C-alpha positions as a LaTeX table, in Angstrom:
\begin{tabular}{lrrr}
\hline
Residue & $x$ (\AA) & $y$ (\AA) & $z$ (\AA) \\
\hline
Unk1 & $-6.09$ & 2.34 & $-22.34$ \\
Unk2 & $-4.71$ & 5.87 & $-21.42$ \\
Unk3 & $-1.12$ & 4.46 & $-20.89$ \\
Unk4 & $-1.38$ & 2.44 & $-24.46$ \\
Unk5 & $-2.69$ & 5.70 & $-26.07$ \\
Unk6 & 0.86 & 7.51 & $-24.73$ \\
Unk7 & 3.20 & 4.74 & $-25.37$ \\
Unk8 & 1.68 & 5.07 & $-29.02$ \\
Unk9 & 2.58 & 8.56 & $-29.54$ \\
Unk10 & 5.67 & 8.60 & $-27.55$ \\
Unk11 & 7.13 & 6.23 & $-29.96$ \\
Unk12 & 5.75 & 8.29 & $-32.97$ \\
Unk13 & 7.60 & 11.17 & $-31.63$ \\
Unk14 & 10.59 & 8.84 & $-31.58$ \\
Unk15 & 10.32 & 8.10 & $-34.58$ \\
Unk16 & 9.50 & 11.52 & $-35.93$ \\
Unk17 & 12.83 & 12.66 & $-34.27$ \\
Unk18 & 14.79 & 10.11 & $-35.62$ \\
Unk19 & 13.09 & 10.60 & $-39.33$ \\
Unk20 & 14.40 & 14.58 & $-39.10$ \\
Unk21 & 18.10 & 13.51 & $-38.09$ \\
Unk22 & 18.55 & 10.89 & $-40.85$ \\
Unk23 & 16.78 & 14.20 & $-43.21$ \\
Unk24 & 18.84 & 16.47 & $-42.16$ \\
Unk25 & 22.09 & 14.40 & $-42.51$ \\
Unk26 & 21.02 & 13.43 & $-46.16$ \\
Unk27 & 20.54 & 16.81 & $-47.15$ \\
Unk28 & 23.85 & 17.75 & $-45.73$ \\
Unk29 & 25.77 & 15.60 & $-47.72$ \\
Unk30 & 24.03 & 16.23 & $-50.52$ \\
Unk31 & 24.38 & 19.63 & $-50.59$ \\
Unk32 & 28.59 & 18.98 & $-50.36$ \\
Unk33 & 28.56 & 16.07 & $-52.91$ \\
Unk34 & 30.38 & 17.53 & $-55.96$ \\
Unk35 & 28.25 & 14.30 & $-57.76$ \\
Unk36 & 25.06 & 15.09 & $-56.37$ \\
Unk37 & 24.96 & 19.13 & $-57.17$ \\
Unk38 & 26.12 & 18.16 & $-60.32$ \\
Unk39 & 22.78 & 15.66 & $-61.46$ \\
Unk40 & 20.67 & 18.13 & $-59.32$ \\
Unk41 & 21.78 & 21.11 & $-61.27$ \\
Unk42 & 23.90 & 20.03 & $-64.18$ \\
Unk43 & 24.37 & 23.92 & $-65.03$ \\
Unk44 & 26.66 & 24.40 & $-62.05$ \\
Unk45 & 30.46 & 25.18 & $-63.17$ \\
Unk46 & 32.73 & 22.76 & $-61.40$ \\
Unk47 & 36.30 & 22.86 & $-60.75$ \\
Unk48 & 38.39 & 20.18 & $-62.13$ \\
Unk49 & 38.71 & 17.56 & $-59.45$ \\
Unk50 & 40.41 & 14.60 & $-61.01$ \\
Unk51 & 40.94 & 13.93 & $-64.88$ \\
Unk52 & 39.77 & 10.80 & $-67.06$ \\
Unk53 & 43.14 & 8.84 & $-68.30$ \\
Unk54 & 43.39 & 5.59 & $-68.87$ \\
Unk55 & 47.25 & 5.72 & $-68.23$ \\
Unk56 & 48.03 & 5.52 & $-64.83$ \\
Unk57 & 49.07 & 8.88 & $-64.03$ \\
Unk58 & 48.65 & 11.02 & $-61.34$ \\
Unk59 & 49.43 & 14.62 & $-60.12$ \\
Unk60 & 50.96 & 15.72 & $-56.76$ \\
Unk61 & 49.90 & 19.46 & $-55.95$ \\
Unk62 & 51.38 & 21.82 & $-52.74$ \\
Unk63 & 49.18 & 24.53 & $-51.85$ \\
Unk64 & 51.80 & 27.16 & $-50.42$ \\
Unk65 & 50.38 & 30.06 & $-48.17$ \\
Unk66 & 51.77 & 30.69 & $-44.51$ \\
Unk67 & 54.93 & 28.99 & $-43.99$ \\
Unk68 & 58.29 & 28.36 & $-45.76$ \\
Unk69 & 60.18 & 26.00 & $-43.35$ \\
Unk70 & 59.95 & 23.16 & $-46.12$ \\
Unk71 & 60.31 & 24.26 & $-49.37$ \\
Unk72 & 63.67 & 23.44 & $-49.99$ \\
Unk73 & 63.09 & 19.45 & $-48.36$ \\
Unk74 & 60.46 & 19.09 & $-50.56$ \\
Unk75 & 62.46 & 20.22 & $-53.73$ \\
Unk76 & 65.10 & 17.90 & $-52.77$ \\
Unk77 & 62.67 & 15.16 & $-52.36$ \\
Unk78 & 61.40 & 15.68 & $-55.52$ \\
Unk79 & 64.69 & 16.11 & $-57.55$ \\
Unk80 & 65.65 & 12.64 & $-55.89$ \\
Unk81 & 62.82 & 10.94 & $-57.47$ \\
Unk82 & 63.51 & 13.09 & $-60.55$ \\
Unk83 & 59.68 & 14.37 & $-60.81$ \\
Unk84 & 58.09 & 17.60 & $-60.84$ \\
Unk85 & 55.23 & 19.25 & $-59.07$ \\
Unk86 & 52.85 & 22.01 & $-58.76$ \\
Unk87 & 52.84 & 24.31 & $-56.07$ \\
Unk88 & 50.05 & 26.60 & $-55.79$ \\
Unk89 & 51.32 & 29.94 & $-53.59$ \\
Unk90 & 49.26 & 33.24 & $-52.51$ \\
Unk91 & 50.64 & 36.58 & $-54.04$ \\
Unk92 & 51.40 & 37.50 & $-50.30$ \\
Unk93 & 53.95 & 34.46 & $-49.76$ \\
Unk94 & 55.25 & 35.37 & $-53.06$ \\
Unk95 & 56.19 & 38.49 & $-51.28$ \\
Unk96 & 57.56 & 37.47 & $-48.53$ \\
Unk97 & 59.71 & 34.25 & $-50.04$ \\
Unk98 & 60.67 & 35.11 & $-54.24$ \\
Unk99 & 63.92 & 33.32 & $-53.16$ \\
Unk100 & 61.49 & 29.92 & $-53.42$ \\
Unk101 & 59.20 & 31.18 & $-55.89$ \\
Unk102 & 62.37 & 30.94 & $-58.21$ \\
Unk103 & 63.92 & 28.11 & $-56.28$ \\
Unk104 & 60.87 & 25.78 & $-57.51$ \\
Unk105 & 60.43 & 26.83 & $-60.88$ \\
Unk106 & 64.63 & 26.26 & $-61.84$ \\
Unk107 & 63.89 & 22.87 & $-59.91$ \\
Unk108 & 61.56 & 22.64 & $-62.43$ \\
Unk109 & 58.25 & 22.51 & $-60.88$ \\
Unk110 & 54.98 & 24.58 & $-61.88$ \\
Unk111 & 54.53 & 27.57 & $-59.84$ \\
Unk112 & 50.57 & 28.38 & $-60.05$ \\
Unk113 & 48.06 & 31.09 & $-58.26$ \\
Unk114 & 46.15 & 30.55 & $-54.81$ \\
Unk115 & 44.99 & 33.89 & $-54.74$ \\
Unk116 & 46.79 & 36.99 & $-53.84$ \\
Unk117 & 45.75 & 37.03 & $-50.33$ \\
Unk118 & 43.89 & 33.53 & $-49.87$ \\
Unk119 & 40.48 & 35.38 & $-49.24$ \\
Unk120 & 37.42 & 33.83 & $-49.22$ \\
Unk121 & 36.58 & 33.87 & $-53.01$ \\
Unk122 & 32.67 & 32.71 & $-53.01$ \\
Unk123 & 32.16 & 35.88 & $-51.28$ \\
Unk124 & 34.00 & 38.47 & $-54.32$ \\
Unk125 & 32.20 & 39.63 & $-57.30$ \\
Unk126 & 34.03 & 38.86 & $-60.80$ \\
Unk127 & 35.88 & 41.81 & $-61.12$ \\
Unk128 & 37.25 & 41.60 & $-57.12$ \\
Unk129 & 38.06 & 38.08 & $-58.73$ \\
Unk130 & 40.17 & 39.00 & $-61.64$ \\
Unk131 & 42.01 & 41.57 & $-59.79$ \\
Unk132 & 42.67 & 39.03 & $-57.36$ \\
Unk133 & 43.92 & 36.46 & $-59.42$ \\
Unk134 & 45.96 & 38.96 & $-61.32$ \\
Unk135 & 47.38 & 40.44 & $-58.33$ \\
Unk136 & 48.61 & 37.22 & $-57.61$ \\
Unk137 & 50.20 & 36.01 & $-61.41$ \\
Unk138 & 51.59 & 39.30 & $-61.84$ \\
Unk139 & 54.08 & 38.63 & $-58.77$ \\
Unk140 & 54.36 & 34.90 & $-59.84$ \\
Unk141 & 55.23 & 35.71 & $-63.34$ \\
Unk142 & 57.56 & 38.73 & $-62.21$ \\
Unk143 & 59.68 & 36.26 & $-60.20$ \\
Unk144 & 59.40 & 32.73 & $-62.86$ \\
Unk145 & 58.72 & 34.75 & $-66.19$ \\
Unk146 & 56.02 & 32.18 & $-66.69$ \\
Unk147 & 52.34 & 33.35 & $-66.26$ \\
Unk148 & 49.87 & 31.04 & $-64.06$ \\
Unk149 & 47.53 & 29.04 & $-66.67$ \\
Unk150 & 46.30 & 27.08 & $-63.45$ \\
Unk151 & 44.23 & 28.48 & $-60.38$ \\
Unk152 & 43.32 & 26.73 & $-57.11$ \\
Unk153 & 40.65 & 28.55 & $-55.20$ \\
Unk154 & 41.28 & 29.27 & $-51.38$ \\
Unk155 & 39.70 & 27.00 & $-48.73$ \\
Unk156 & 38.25 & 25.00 & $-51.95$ \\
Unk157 & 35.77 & 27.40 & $-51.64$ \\
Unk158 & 33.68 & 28.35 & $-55.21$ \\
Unk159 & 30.71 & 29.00 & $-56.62$ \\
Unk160 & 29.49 & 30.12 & $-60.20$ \\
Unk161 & 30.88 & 33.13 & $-60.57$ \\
Unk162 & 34.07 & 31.91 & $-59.51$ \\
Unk163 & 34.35 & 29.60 & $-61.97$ \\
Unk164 & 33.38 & 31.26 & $-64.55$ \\
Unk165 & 35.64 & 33.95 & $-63.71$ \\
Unk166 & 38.49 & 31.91 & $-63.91$ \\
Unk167 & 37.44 & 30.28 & $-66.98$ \\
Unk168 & 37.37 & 33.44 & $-68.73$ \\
Unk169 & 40.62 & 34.36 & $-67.46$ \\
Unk170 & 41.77 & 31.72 & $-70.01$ \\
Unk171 & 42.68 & 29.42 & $-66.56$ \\
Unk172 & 41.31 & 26.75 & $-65.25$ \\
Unk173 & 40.46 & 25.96 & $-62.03$ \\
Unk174 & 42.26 & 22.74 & $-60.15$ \\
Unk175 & 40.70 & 21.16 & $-57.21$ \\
Unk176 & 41.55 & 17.52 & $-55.99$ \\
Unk177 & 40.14 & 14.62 & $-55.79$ \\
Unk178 & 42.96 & 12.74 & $-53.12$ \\
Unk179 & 43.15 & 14.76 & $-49.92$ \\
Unk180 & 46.32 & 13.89 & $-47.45$ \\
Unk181 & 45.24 & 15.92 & $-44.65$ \\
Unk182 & 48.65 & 16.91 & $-44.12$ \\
Unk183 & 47.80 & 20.29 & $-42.41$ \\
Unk184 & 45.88 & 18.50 & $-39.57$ \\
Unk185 & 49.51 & 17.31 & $-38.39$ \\
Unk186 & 48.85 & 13.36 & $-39.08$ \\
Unk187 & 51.48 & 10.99 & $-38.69$ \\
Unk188 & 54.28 & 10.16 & $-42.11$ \\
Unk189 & 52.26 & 7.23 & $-42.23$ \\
Unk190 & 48.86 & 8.02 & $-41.73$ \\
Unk191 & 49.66 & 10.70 & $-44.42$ \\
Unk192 & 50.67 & 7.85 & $-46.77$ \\
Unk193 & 47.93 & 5.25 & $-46.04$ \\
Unk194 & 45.20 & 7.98 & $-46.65$ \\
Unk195 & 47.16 & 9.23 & $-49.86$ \\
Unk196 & 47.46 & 5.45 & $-51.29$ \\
Unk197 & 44.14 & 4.36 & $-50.48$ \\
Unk198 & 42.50 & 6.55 & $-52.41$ \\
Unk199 & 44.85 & 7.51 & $-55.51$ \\
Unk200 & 43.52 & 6.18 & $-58.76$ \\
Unk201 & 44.42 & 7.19 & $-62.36$ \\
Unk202 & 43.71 & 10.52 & $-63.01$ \\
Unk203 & 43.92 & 12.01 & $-59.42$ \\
Unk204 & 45.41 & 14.81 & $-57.91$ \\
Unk205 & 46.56 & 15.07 & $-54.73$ \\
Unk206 & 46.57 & 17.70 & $-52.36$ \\
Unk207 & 49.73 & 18.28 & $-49.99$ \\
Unk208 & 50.75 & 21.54 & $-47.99$ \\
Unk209 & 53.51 & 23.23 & $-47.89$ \\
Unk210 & 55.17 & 23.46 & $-44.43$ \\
Unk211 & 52.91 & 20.55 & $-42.79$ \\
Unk212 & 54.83 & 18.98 & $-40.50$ \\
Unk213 & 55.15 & 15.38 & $-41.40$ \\
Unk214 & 55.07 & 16.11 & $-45.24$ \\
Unk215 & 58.46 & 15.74 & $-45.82$ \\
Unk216 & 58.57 & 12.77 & $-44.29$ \\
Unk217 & 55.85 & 10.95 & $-46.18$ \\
Unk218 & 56.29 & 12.12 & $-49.51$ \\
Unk219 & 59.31 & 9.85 & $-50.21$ \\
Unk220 & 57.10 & 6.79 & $-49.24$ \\
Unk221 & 54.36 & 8.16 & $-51.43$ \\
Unk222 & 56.17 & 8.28 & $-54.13$ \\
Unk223 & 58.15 & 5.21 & $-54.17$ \\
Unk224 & 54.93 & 3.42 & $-53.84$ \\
Unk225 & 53.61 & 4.92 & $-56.78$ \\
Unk226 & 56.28 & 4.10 & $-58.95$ \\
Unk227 & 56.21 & 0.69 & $-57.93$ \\
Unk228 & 53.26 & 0.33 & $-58.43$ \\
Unk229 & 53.31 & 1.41 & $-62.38$ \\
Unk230 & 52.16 & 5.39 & $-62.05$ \\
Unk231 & 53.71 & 8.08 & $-63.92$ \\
Unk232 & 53.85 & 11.63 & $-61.66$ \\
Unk233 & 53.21 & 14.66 & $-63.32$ \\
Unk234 & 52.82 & 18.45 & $-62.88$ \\
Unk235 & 48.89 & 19.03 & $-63.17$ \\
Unk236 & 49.34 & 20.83 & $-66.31$ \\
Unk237 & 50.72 & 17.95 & $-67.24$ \\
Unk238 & 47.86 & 15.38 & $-66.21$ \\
Unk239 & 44.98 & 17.64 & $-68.22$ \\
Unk240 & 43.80 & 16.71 & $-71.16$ \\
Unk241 & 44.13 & 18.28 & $-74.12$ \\
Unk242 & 41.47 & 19.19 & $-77.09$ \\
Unk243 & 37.61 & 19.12 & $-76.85$ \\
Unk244 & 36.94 & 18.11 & $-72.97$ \\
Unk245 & 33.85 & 18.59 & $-70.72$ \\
Unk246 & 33.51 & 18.43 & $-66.57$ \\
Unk247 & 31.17 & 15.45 & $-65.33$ \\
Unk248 & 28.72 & 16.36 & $-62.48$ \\
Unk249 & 31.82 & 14.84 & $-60.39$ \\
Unk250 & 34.30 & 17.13 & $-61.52$ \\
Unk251 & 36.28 & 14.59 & $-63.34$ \\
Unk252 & 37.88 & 16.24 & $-66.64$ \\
Unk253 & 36.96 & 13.95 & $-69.43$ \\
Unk254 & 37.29 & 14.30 & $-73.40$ \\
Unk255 & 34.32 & 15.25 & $-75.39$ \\
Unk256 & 32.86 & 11.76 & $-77.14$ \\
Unk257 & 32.05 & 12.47 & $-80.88$ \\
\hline
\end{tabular}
């Protein structure tokens, strides 16, 4: 009877055990589920992810902060294809490269802020923010003459304040919804399965400057794309216009009267 009694709660603990991991892992993604914040706590200010368009359009975005090795490829690339861009750069690489601040924006490409010094903004009150962010366009707009309308938030890092910040800075603030995972060094192609497997209408995706198999996948992206009926835009360009809200997903959509 003894040994019955301790198989019995031996497998309770089991199960116990296993009934905390799958909790724990549930709550986890929860907790970094853009959809599921959002219908827990509808108040939250999002970031705009990807945009509602029944067009198929789609944005390609650089995020430019350490190196400069491949500006110029990817400019070429992109004036092959005869499409534009945006690039958002940090004040500091501003600093160090204005030669390709100004080489993108005559290529015709939107140059946009990243931050001044790509710190880690969930942790910066609103008025570290705005000097921040203005830090950062004042250089940008110095160099292009054009003032940053578009913000992209270090590490994709954010919280309320942040976005609120930015929002009352007139800006608004661009996320993605199409990650290539350039930076982790993947191959051209792995780059451009994961980038065409997810891409829908609406998306933007999220390269790196100075990855090291970027300009070697990009073509491919792109000629895929077109094939396959999208238009590529700046992100400016992919936003929609008049009365628009932000779904719990962080999908830009136009306000239904």
């Amino acid at each position: 009877m003894k040994n019955i009694l301790d198989k019995i709660k031996n497998r309770k603990a089991v199960i116990s055990a296993v009934s905390l991991v799958l909790f724990v892992g549930i709550v986890f993604w929860a907790v970094n589920s853009p959809a599921v914040v959002g219908a827990s706590a509808s108040d939250r200010q999002l970031p705009i992810y990807c945009v509602q368009r029944e067009d198929k359009t789609v944005a390609l975005s650089f995020d430019a902060a350490w190196g400069n090795e491949d500006t110029q490829a990817l400019i070429d690339i992109l004036n092959k294809y005869k499409i534009h861009a945006t690039f958002f750069v940090v004040g500091q690489w501003v600093d160090k490269y204005p030669e390709s601040v100004k080489a993108l924006h005559d290529a015709g490409n939107e140059v946009m802020s990243h931050s001044d010094d790509h710190a880690h903004f969930a942790q910066l009150t609103a008025e570290q923010i705005t000097a921040n962010i203005n830090a950062s366009n004042d250089k940008i707009e110095k160099v292009t003459g054009v003032r940053p309308t578009l913000f992209r938030c270090p590490y994709g890092e954010y919280n309320d304040t942040v976005i609120s910040t930015v929002n009352g800075m007139k800006m608004a603030a661009i996320q993605w919804d199409v990650d290539s995972l350039d930076w982790k060094d993947l191959s051209a192609d792995e780059i451009k399965d994961r980038v065409l497997k997810n891409v829908k209408s609406g998306s933007i995706v999220l390269f790196h400057n100075a990855a090291k198999h970027t300009p070697e996948a990009l073509p491919g992206i792109i000629e895929a794309l077109i094939a396959d009926g999208y238009t590529i835009v700046p992100v400016s360009q992919i936003l929609l216009s008049g009365d628009t809200t932000i779904d719990n997903t962080g999908m830009q959509c136009p306000v239904k009267n």
